[in-house]
Amino acid sequence: MKAYLLYRDRDFDLDAPLPPHADALIQDLELTTLFGAMARGDEFLLDVAKKTILAGMDDLDAIRYRQAILRDCLKNPAIVAEMYALVVDAIGNERKNYWGIFHRYPGAILNRAVDVLQMFVTMLKRLRRIAEDHADKFESEGFTTLFAMLRRELDDGYFAAIEEHLRRLKFRDGVMISAELGPGNNGVNHVLRRPREQSRGWLMRLLPRRGGPFTIHVHPRDESGARLLSDLRDRGVNQVANALAQSTDHILDFFRMLRIELGFHIGCLNLHRQLDEKGMPVSFPVPAAGSERRHSCRKLYDACLALTLGTAVVSNDVAADGKALVIVTGPNQGGKSTFLRAIGLAQLMMQGGMFVAAESCCSNVCARVLTHYKREEDTTMKSGKFDEELERMSAVVDQIAPNSMLLFNESFAATNEREGAEIAGQIVRALLESRVKIFFVTHLYEFARAFHERNLTNTLFLRAERQTDGNRTFKIIPGAPLETSHGEDLYERIFLRGEPLPPAQGKFRERQPAK
Amino acid sequence: MSPSARPATMDKTPLRGHGDTAPAAHTNMPAPFAATALPSVLFERAEDRPYAEESAAPACFHDLNLDQIVETLVAGRAEYGLKSFFHAPLKRAGAIAYRQDVLRDLEHPALFEAVKSFTRRMREMRGHLASTEKLSYRYQKERWFLETVETYCGAVEQLARDLAAAPLQSQGLLAFHACLTSYTGSSRFIVLRKQIAKQQADLSRVTYNLVLKDLSITVRKFEAEADYGAEVLATFEKFKQGDAKDYRVKYPDSLDISHIEAKIHEHLAALYPAEFSALDRFFADYQDYLDEAIGVFDREIQFYIAALEYYEPLKRAGLAICYPKISEDGKAIFSRDGFDVALAHRLVGQKATVVCNDFELVGAERILVVSGPNQGGKTTFARAFGQMHYLASIGFPVPGREARLFLFDKLFTHFEREEDITTLRGKLEDDLVRIHEVLRAATPDSIVVMNEIFTSTTLSDAMFLGREILGRIAALDALCVCVTFIDELAALNEKTVSMVSGVYPDNPAVRTYKIARRPADGLAYALAIAEKHRLTYARLRERLPS
């Protein structure tokens, strides 16, 4: 039995290692914030969100398959939440059925397996009930298949058969065990036997009267005597306990997989609700083939910033169809990093089969999403900053496959501008020729200018908007690179005018365009 | 350095409370002296102590990798709560000399071994005590307690012998030794010693049998019955074959005993009333066996053990370590063959070479401007400068053959940081705000270490801002190291000294890591590094699919 609510034809492997570039992505795109919003404090959901998003898909059909399931979830959040709660309960109850200190004894293994199976049967019945009651409300291939399977596989006859076994395995009438004599006349090869149905009370008749010569009476408080009896019983039920415990594990695996798969969608529902509360639009993106160069969005914004700020944030339109290189320049603190993060997040979310933080979005899928951001000094002291930066760049190059996307944020600034521009230029030229799609936020004026002068049709220049009064709008608009970064006004404000800095958030809000 | 005045209270040392009081009178009494009267090997005067026992790491710790150094120093020493000592720079040259003197004493190998051995035994004693406190059965607990106190007495006596044999010179250790001698000679200690010996002899005479019948166990005195187990083993010896799988359940060694054993103890206590009631009394009478001055010494001396053990591998690798002269007012400072100790620690571990550098400021010079090829050791140089000053300020030896360092009031660092989404400030603004805060708090007696600032802006912005900021530091007359790629800053005014990282002339991609005093040469070597990482256009075309 497979649920297949993430992929059409396979399970999701939660234990698979993260892609090599995962840590950098998490750090550079502030993914912890995104995962946190999806998890809402639940560690399991956090793990699922992280692993599913970082294991993005580049197959258009697979993306659409998952989008359809998520659309169903958004239509039926309560039913999906009920299913998830049920699955969590089933797994939680199994765990609560503690192995205790007796897990080395087959009798205890068997009793536990019987209890767990009984609980699982109850849960499976409820799950089938949900399938029966609500199947008509779901349209996606994933849910339709799952509900049909539940109704087909878990019919009444099957449940009746399980319950009959569980009843027997409680041994209300006693345990019948056969054994052979081994070395020294010790009992060996213990085998559990099934008494004939009609001989209910059979054990009582077989046993001699109390006090007879064949009976050993263990005093109720003789623990070692009692221990010997239980030991014999354990040998007898060893095999059946094993078989039953394995069965519970199989059912548990089904619930676990369902929990992972539903967990992803629950995370998406959580995220959706939070963005919705802030009045921020989301939409299902239209993925284009990896060989194309598509990037057009309306009202694209940084979901992480929206989640952090707890309020509406600036959004941008992007018209970069046919562009392989997008160079973003402009004043400090003008929204460039935020814009770059929005691009990266939308790409990851799309390839995770999710909605994205935009009113509409169409982008080509990428083999890999990679980042190269300026970093704090390498604290292992192995080398200088520029060397460390290029070492990371080289590691990124090792990850590149054709049609990857690479986001640069102020890379190659750890040396002086002329040299940084030269190296950035060489790297970007080589990457473009290897069909890598590039977004490059930079202060390297020399670098931006050089590309601008080449006047290539596949290059787009964007700039953080700065109004004539020096204020930033945080809007990223088309525009050629300009030479200054306006550090002088910051210096004047902080050092000379001694203006106390407004609280960052307040300042941010104040500069929002009026809604 | 001149030994500064010692507080009078230290000269006569013997602590009140160690004298003639009989043990019984001590029972459950708090230590009868205030903490300030205890000899301290760390603080010459009460005023040298930090205000708060628990203090956070200074802001410069991360940038200077002092956090790494302190993590190594306190590794395995969590129980001593040493961090606050490392977080509190001293404010007097005399207070620093006091610590340097103790360290010089401890450099005698025999004494150092003796002190370490003492602290090991004290730690063992605390381990016993902690175990004991978890026990709930009376006679089990009391017997463990007895062993604990014996460990303590042994450690104290050995330390007293070892200190007597050592050529102590430092005020700190001499004062503690006097206090210790008085304590071991006190009747309190001597009586405790005798009591322990008596208890142990008594308990070794308690021998007994357990008789188990049906569900009963009988406890009796031992009467020299024969070893039946040995007889049984002998009888069945002939049946023994080769190895077989072991089906026995393993019972690990444990302090735990069962309620049955506890009952057995009760019966034994009835059979041997004198021995057990004496044990009861010992337990009740000696709960406060641990002398406070001993406890304080055990903790404080860890500061020095940590220091010497930290430098030990560096010395073995042939690196020079010295006790710096501390300058309280003059800003003419120098260091010969200094280095970054955190880096050296790692390099020595990898058997790699550590490059040493000098610096010197004379006359009006206050600011070292470090430029030159990247990856040439500039950051390391700046960090070493800050580290040396900080380490000197807590009384530590510093790397190098010889040094004179400035007793700063505050040590500031400004290293580049990653962007933080929560502040919502751009990097340049963040840089400026932080530097502004530093300059507002800095005084002429402060040290400022700046590493590669303004890299997030254009060249012209960076030049403008660099000149403004360095100009302000120069006007303040504070000491400063500034690592920068902006060559122009190296010749800003008469306070700046230009230092340049070097390369081997025949192979510009290989750095010497030597930082030498000479004019900035305007050359950087970025493309050589790009080539090294196979990131030039040509290399990338080879590496990437086309």
PDB file of N, CA and C in Angstrom, chain B residues 488-546:
ATOM      1  N   GLU B 488      45.561  53.813  -0.579  1.00  0.00           N
ATOM      2  CA  GLU B 488      45.714  55.215  -0.251  1.00  0.00           C
ATOM      3  C   GLU B 488      45.684  55.473   1.259  1.00  0.00           C
ATOM      4  N   LEU B 489      45.030  54.614   2.007  1.00  0.00           N
ATOM      5  CA  LEU B 489      44.896  54.844   3.447  1.00  0.00           C
ATOM      6  C   LEU B 489      46.225  54.674   4.177  1.00  0.00           C
ATOM      7  N   ALA B 490      47.171  53.934   3.552  1.00  0.00           N
ATOM      8  CA  ALA B 490      48.420  53.620   4.232  1.00  0.00           C
ATOM      9  C   ALA B 490      49.265  54.861   4.488  1.00  0.00           C
ATOM     10  N   ALA B 491      49.070  55.899   3.699  1.00  0.00           N
ATOM     11  CA  ALA B 491      49.882  57.109   3.859  1.00  0.00           C
ATOM     12  C   ALA B 491      48.996  58.287   4.211  1.00  0.00           C
ATOM     13  N   LEU B 492      48.029  58.071   5.091  1.00  0.00           N
ATOM     14  CA  LEU B 492      47.038  59.105   5.384  1.00  0.00           C
ATOM     15  C   LEU B 492      47.663  60.292   6.112  1.00  0.00           C
ATOM     16  N   ASN B 493      48.388  60.010   7.199  1.00  0.00           N
ATOM     17  CA  ASN B 493      49.045  61.101   7.929  1.00  0.00           C
ATOM     18  C   ASN B 493      50.174  60.531   8.782  1.00  0.00           C
ATOM     19  N   GLU B 494      50.711  61.374   9.698  1.00  0.00           N
ATOM     20  CA  GLU B 494      51.924  60.963  10.424  1.00  0.00           C
ATOM     21  C   GLU B 494      51.636  59.858  11.443  1.00  0.00           C
ATOM     22  N   LYS B 495      50.372  59.586  11.708  1.00  0.00           N
ATOM     23  CA  LYS B 495      50.052  58.539  12.685  1.00  0.00           C
ATOM     24  C   LYS B 495      49.982  57.160  12.054  1.00  0.00           C
ATOM     25  N   THR B 496      49.884  57.099  10.738  1.00  0.00           N
ATOM     26  CA  THR B 496      49.729  55.803  10.088  1.00  0.00           C
ATOM     27  C   THR B 496      51.075  55.208   9.704  1.00  0.00           C
ATOM     28  N   VAL B 497      51.146  53.883   9.858  1.00  0.00           N
ATOM     29  CA  VAL B 497      52.329  53.135   9.467  1.00  0.00           C
ATOM     30  C   VAL B 497      51.867  52.104   8.447  1.00  0.00           C
ATOM     31  N   SER B 498      52.530  52.041   7.296  1.00  0.00           N
ATOM     32  CA  SER B 498      52.093  51.097   6.266  1.00  0.00           C
ATOM     33  C   SER B 498      52.768  49.736   6.452  1.00  0.00           C
ATOM     34  N   MET B 499      51.954  48.690   6.471  1.00  0.00           N
ATOM     35  CA  MET B 499      52.466  47.322   6.557  1.00  0.00           C
ATOM     36  C   MET B 499      51.899  46.575   5.345  1.00  0.00           C
ATOM     37  N   VAL B 500      52.738  45.739   4.723  1.00  0.00           N
ATOM     38  CA  VAL B 500      52.301  45.083   3.493  1.00  0.00           C
ATOM     39  C   VAL B 500      52.569  43.587   3.577  1.00  0.00           C
ATOM     40  N   SER B 501      51.587  42.805   3.133  1.00  0.00           N
ATOM     41  CA  SER B 501      51.780  41.357   3.128  1.00  0.00           C
ATOM     42  C   SER B 501      52.621  40.975   1.916  1.00  0.00           C
ATOM     43  N   GLY B 502      53.447  39.973   2.095  1.00  0.00           N
ATOM     44  CA  GLY B 502      54.452  39.650   1.078  1.00  0.00           C
ATOM     45  C   GLY B 502      54.137  38.416   0.264  1.00  0.00           C
ATOM     46  N   VAL B 503      54.794  38.335  -0.895  1.00  0.00           N
ATOM     47  CA  VAL B 503      54.699  37.131  -1.728  1.00  0.00           C
ATOM     48  C   VAL B 503      56.129  36.734  -2.110  1.00  0.00           C
ATOM     49  N   TYR B 504      56.275  35.519  -2.563  1.00  0.00           N
ATOM     50  CA  TYR B 504      57.580  35.120  -3.096  1.00  0.00           C
ATOM     51  C   TYR B 504      57.685  35.673  -4.506  1.00  0.00           C
ATOM     52  N   PRO B 505      58.734  36.386  -4.781  1.00  0.00           N
ATOM     53  CA  PRO B 505      58.827  37.082  -6.076  1.00  0.00           C
ATOM     54  C   PRO B 505      58.735  36.123  -7.264  1.00  0.00           C
ATOM     55  N   ASP B 506      59.264  34.939  -7.122  1.00  0.00           N
ATOM     56  CA  ASP B 506      59.268  34.048  -8.283  1.00  0.00           C
ATOM     57  C   ASP B 506      57.932  33.329  -8.451  1.00  0.00           C
ATOM     58  N   ASN B 507      57.060  33.386  -7.480  1.00  0.00           N
ATOM     59  CA  ASN B 507      55.748  32.754  -7.639  1.00  0.00           C
ATOM     60  C   ASN B 507      54.711  33.553  -6.871  1.00  0.00           C
ATOM     61  N   PRO B 508      54.098  34.522  -7.545  1.00  0.00           N
ATOM     62  CA  PRO B 508      53.215  35.465  -6.842  1.00  0.00           C
ATOM     63  C   PRO B 508      51.992  34.808  -6.212  1.00  0.00           C
ATOM     64  N   ALA B 509      51.678  33.571  -6.595  1.00  0.00           N
ATOM     65  CA  ALA B 509      50.517  32.929  -5.982  1.00  0.00           C
ATOM     66  C   ALA B 509      50.855  32.385  -4.599  1.00  0.00           C
ATOM     67  N   VAL B 510      52.134  32.333  -4.273  1.00  0.00           N
ATOM     68  CA  VAL B 510      52.528  31.796  -2.963  1.00  0.00           C
ATOM     69  C   VAL B 510      52.855  32.941  -2.022  1.00  0.00           C
ATOM     70  N   ARG B 511      52.174  32.948  -0.877  1.00  0.00           N
ATOM     71  CA  ARG B 511      52.352  34.033   0.075  1.00  0.00           C
ATOM     72  C   ARG B 511      53.409  33.668   1.103  1.00  0.00           C
ATOM     73  N   THR B 512      54.114  34.700   1.552  1.00  0.00           N
ATOM     74  CA  THR B 512      55.085  34.456   2.628  1.00  0.00           C
ATOM     75  C   THR B 512      54.410  34.534   3.996  1.00  0.00           C
ATOM     76  N   TYR B 513      53.253  35.162   4.044  1.00  0.00           N
ATOM     77  CA  TYR B 513      52.549  35.461   5.295  1.00  0.00           C
ATOM     78  C   TYR B 513      53.342  36.408   6.178  1.00  0.00           C
ATOM     79  N   LYS B 514      54.382  36.979   5.609  1.00  0.00           N
ATOM     80  CA  LYS B 514      55.161  37.982   6.341  1.00  0.00           C
ATOM     81  C   LYS B 514      54.522  39.344   6.095  1.00  0.00           C
ATOM     82  N   ILE B 515      54.320  40.087   7.179  1.00  0.00           N
ATOM     83  CA  ILE B 515      53.772  41.432   7.037  1.00  0.00           C
ATOM     84  C   ILE B 515      54.908  42.385   7.384  1.00  0.00           C
ATOM     85  N   ALA B 516      55.370  43.123   6.382  1.00  0.00           N
ATOM     86  CA  ALA B 516      56.555  43.952   6.606  1.00  0.00           C
ATOM     87  C   ALA B 516      56.196  45.422   6.534  1.00  0.00           C
ATOM     88  N   ARG B 517      56.992  46.202   7.223  1.00  0.00           N
ATOM     89  CA  ARG B 517      56.769  47.651   7.249  1.00  0.00           C
ATOM     90  C   ARG B 517      57.353  48.250   5.978  1.00  0.00           C
ATOM     91  N   ARG B 518      56.525  48.571   5.015  1.00  0.00           N
ATOM     92  CA  ARG B 518      56.983  49.270   3.806  1.00  0.00           C
ATOM     93  C   ARG B 518      55.768  49.894   3.118  1.00  0.00           C
ATOM     94  N   PRO B 519      56.024  50.822   2.183  1.00  0.00           N
ATOM     95  CA  PRO B 519      54.894  51.508   1.547  1.00  0.00           C
ATOM     96  C   PRO B 519      54.018  50.534   0.775  1.00  0.00           C
ATOM     97  N   ALA B 520      52.717  50.825   0.706  1.00  0.00           N
ATOM     98  CA  ALA B 520      51.793  49.978  -0.043  1.00  0.00           C
ATOM     99  C   ALA B 520      52.184  49.980  -1.512  1.00  0.00           C
ATOM    100  N   ASP B 521      52.206  48.815  -2.129  1.00  0.00           N
ATOM    101  CA  ASP B 521      52.712  48.769  -3.498  1.00  0.00           C
ATOM    102  C   ASP B 521      51.606  48.709  -4.541  1.00  0.00           C
ATOM    103  N   GLY B 522      50.339  48.715  -4.109  1.00  0.00           N
ATOM    104  CA  GLY B 522      49.257  48.807  -5.081  1.00  0.00           C
ATOM    105  C   GLY B 522      49.012  47.530  -5.861  1.00  0.00           C
ATOM    106  N   LEU B 523      49.792  46.517  -5.623  1.00  0.00           N
ATOM    107  CA  LEU B 523      49.579  45.273  -6.366  1.00  0.00           C
ATOM    108  C   LEU B 523      48.685  44.338  -5.587  1.00  0.00           C
ATOM    109  N   ALA B 524      47.757  43.702  -6.274  1.00  0.00           N
ATOM    110  CA  ALA B 524      47.024  42.630  -5.630  1.00  0.00           C
ATOM    111  C   ALA B 524      47.169  41.418  -6.548  1.00  0.00           C
ATOM    112  N   TYR B 525      46.727  40.295  -6.069  1.00  0.00           N
ATOM    113  CA  TYR B 525      47.098  39.073  -6.764  1.00  0.00           C
ATOM    114  C   TYR B 525      45.881  38.196  -7.014  1.00  0.00           C
ATOM    115  N   ALA B 526      44.766  38.879  -7.212  1.00  0.00           N
ATOM    116  CA  ALA B 526      43.503  38.158  -7.291  1.00  0.00           C
ATOM    117  C   ALA B 526      43.468  37.120  -8.411  1.00  0.00           C
ATOM    118  N   LEU B 527      44.006  37.486  -9.569  1.00  0.00           N
ATOM    119  CA  LEU B 527      43.928  36.539 -10.686  1.00  0.00           C
ATOM    120  C   LEU B 527      44.744  35.281 -10.424  1.00  0.00           C
ATOM    121  N   ALA B 528      45.848  35.452  -9.706  1.00  0.00           N
ATOM    122  CA  ALA B 528      46.639  34.268  -9.366  1.00  0.00           C
ATOM    123  C   ALA B 528      45.810  33.308  -8.522  1.00  0.00           C
ATOM    124  N   ILE B 529      45.033  33.877  -7.624  1.00  0.00           N
ATOM    125  CA  ILE B 529      44.187  33.018  -6.790  1.00  0.00           C
ATOM    126  C   ILE B 529      43.069  32.391  -7.617  1.00  0.00           C
ATOM    127  N   ALA B 530      42.507  33.163  -8.524  1.00  0.00           N
ATOM    128  CA  ALA B 530      41.466  32.612  -9.393  1.00  0.00           C
ATOM    129  C   ALA B 530      42.013  31.427 -10.186  1.00  0.00           C
ATOM    130  N   GLU B 531      43.216  31.571 -10.648  1.00  0.00           N
ATOM    131  CA  GLU B 531      43.854  30.473 -11.377  1.00  0.00           C
ATOM    132  C   GLU B 531      44.014  29.255 -10.467  1.00  0.00           C
ATOM    133  N   LYS B 532      44.440  29.511  -9.266  1.00  0.00           N
ATOM    134  CA  LYS B 532      44.621  28.415  -8.299  1.00  0.00           C
ATOM    135  C   LYS B 532      43.320  27.628  -8.114  1.00  0.00           C
ATOM    136  N   HIS B 533      42.188  28.326  -8.104  1.00  0.00           N
ATOM    137  CA  HIS B 533      40.905  27.652  -7.904  1.00  0.00           C
ATOM    138  C   HIS B 533      40.252  27.259  -9.230  1.00  0.00           C
ATOM    139  N   ARG B 534      40.981  27.377 -10.313  1.00  0.00           N
ATOM    140  CA  ARG B 534      40.497  26.995 -11.644  1.00  0.00           C
ATOM    141  C   ARG B 534      39.204  27.757 -11.974  1.00  0.00           C
ATOM    142  N   LEU B 535      39.225  29.073 -11.739  1.00  0.00           N
ATOM    143  CA  LEU B 535      38.024  29.881 -11.955  1.00  0.00           C
ATOM    144  C   LEU B 535      38.234  30.958 -13.018  1.00  0.00           C
ATOM    145  N   THR B 536      39.346  30.944 -13.716  1.00  0.00           N
ATOM    146  CA  THR B 536      39.483  31.881 -14.818  1.00  0.00           C
ATOM    147  C   THR B 536      38.581  31.382 -15.953  1.00  0.00           C
ATOM    148  N   TYR B 537      38.332  32.285 -16.902  1.00  0.00           N
ATOM    149  CA  TYR B 537      37.448  31.920 -18.006  1.00  0.00           C
ATOM    150  C   TYR B 537      37.904  30.621 -18.676  1.00  0.00           C
ATOM    151  N   ALA B 538      39.180  30.551 -18.979  1.00  0.00           N
ATOM    152  CA  ALA B 538      39.692  29.378 -19.705  1.00  0.00           C
ATOM    153  C   ALA B 538      39.508  28.089 -18.900  1.00  0.00           C
ATOM    154  N   ARG B 539      39.819  28.192 -17.622  1.00  0.00           N
ATOM    155  CA  ARG B 539      39.672  26.993 -16.780  1.00  0.00           C
ATOM    156  C   ARG B 539      38.221  26.554 -16.674  1.00  0.00           C
ATOM    157  N   LEU B 540      37.345  27.536 -16.515  1.00  0.00           N
ATOM    158  CA  LEU B 540      35.929  27.194 -16.365  1.00  0.00           C
ATOM    159  C   LEU B 540      35.396  26.527 -17.635  1.00  0.00           C
ATOM    160  N   ARG B 541      35.865  27.000 -18.793  1.00  0.00           N
ATOM    161  CA  ARG B 541      35.392  26.389 -20.042  1.00  0.00           C
ATOM    162  C   ARG B 541      35.800  24.923 -20.101  1.00  0.00           C
ATOM    163  N   GLU B 542      36.957  24.620 -19.498  1.00  0.00           N
ATOM    164  CA  GLU B 542      37.377  23.216 -19.441  1.00  0.00           C
ATOM    165  C   GLU B 542      36.516  22.426 -18.468  1.00  0.00           C
ATOM    166  N   ARG B 543      36.188  23.072 -17.351  1.00  0.00           N
ATOM    167  CA  ARG B 543      35.479  22.341 -16.291  1.00  0.00           C
ATOM    168  C   ARG B 543      34.007  22.112 -16.608  1.00  0.00           C
ATOM    169  N   LEU B 544      33.377  23.099 -17.251  1.00  0.00           N
ATOM    170  CA  LEU B 544      31.925  23.044 -17.406  1.00  0.00           C
ATOM    171  C   LEU B 544      31.525  22.425 -18.738  1.00  0.00           C
ATOM    172  N   PRO B 545      30.374  21.759 -18.797  1.00  0.00           N
ATOM    173  CA  PRO B 545      29.876  21.251 -20.070  1.00  0.00           C
ATOM    174  C   PRO B 545      29.551  22.434 -20.985  1.00  0.00           C
ATOM    175  N   SER B 546      29.794  22.304 -22.266  1.00  0.00           N
ATOM    176  CA  SER B 546      29.518  23.456 -23.141  1.00  0.00           C
ATOM    177  C   SER B 546      28.191  23.279 -23.867  1.00  0.00           C
TER     178      SER B 546
END
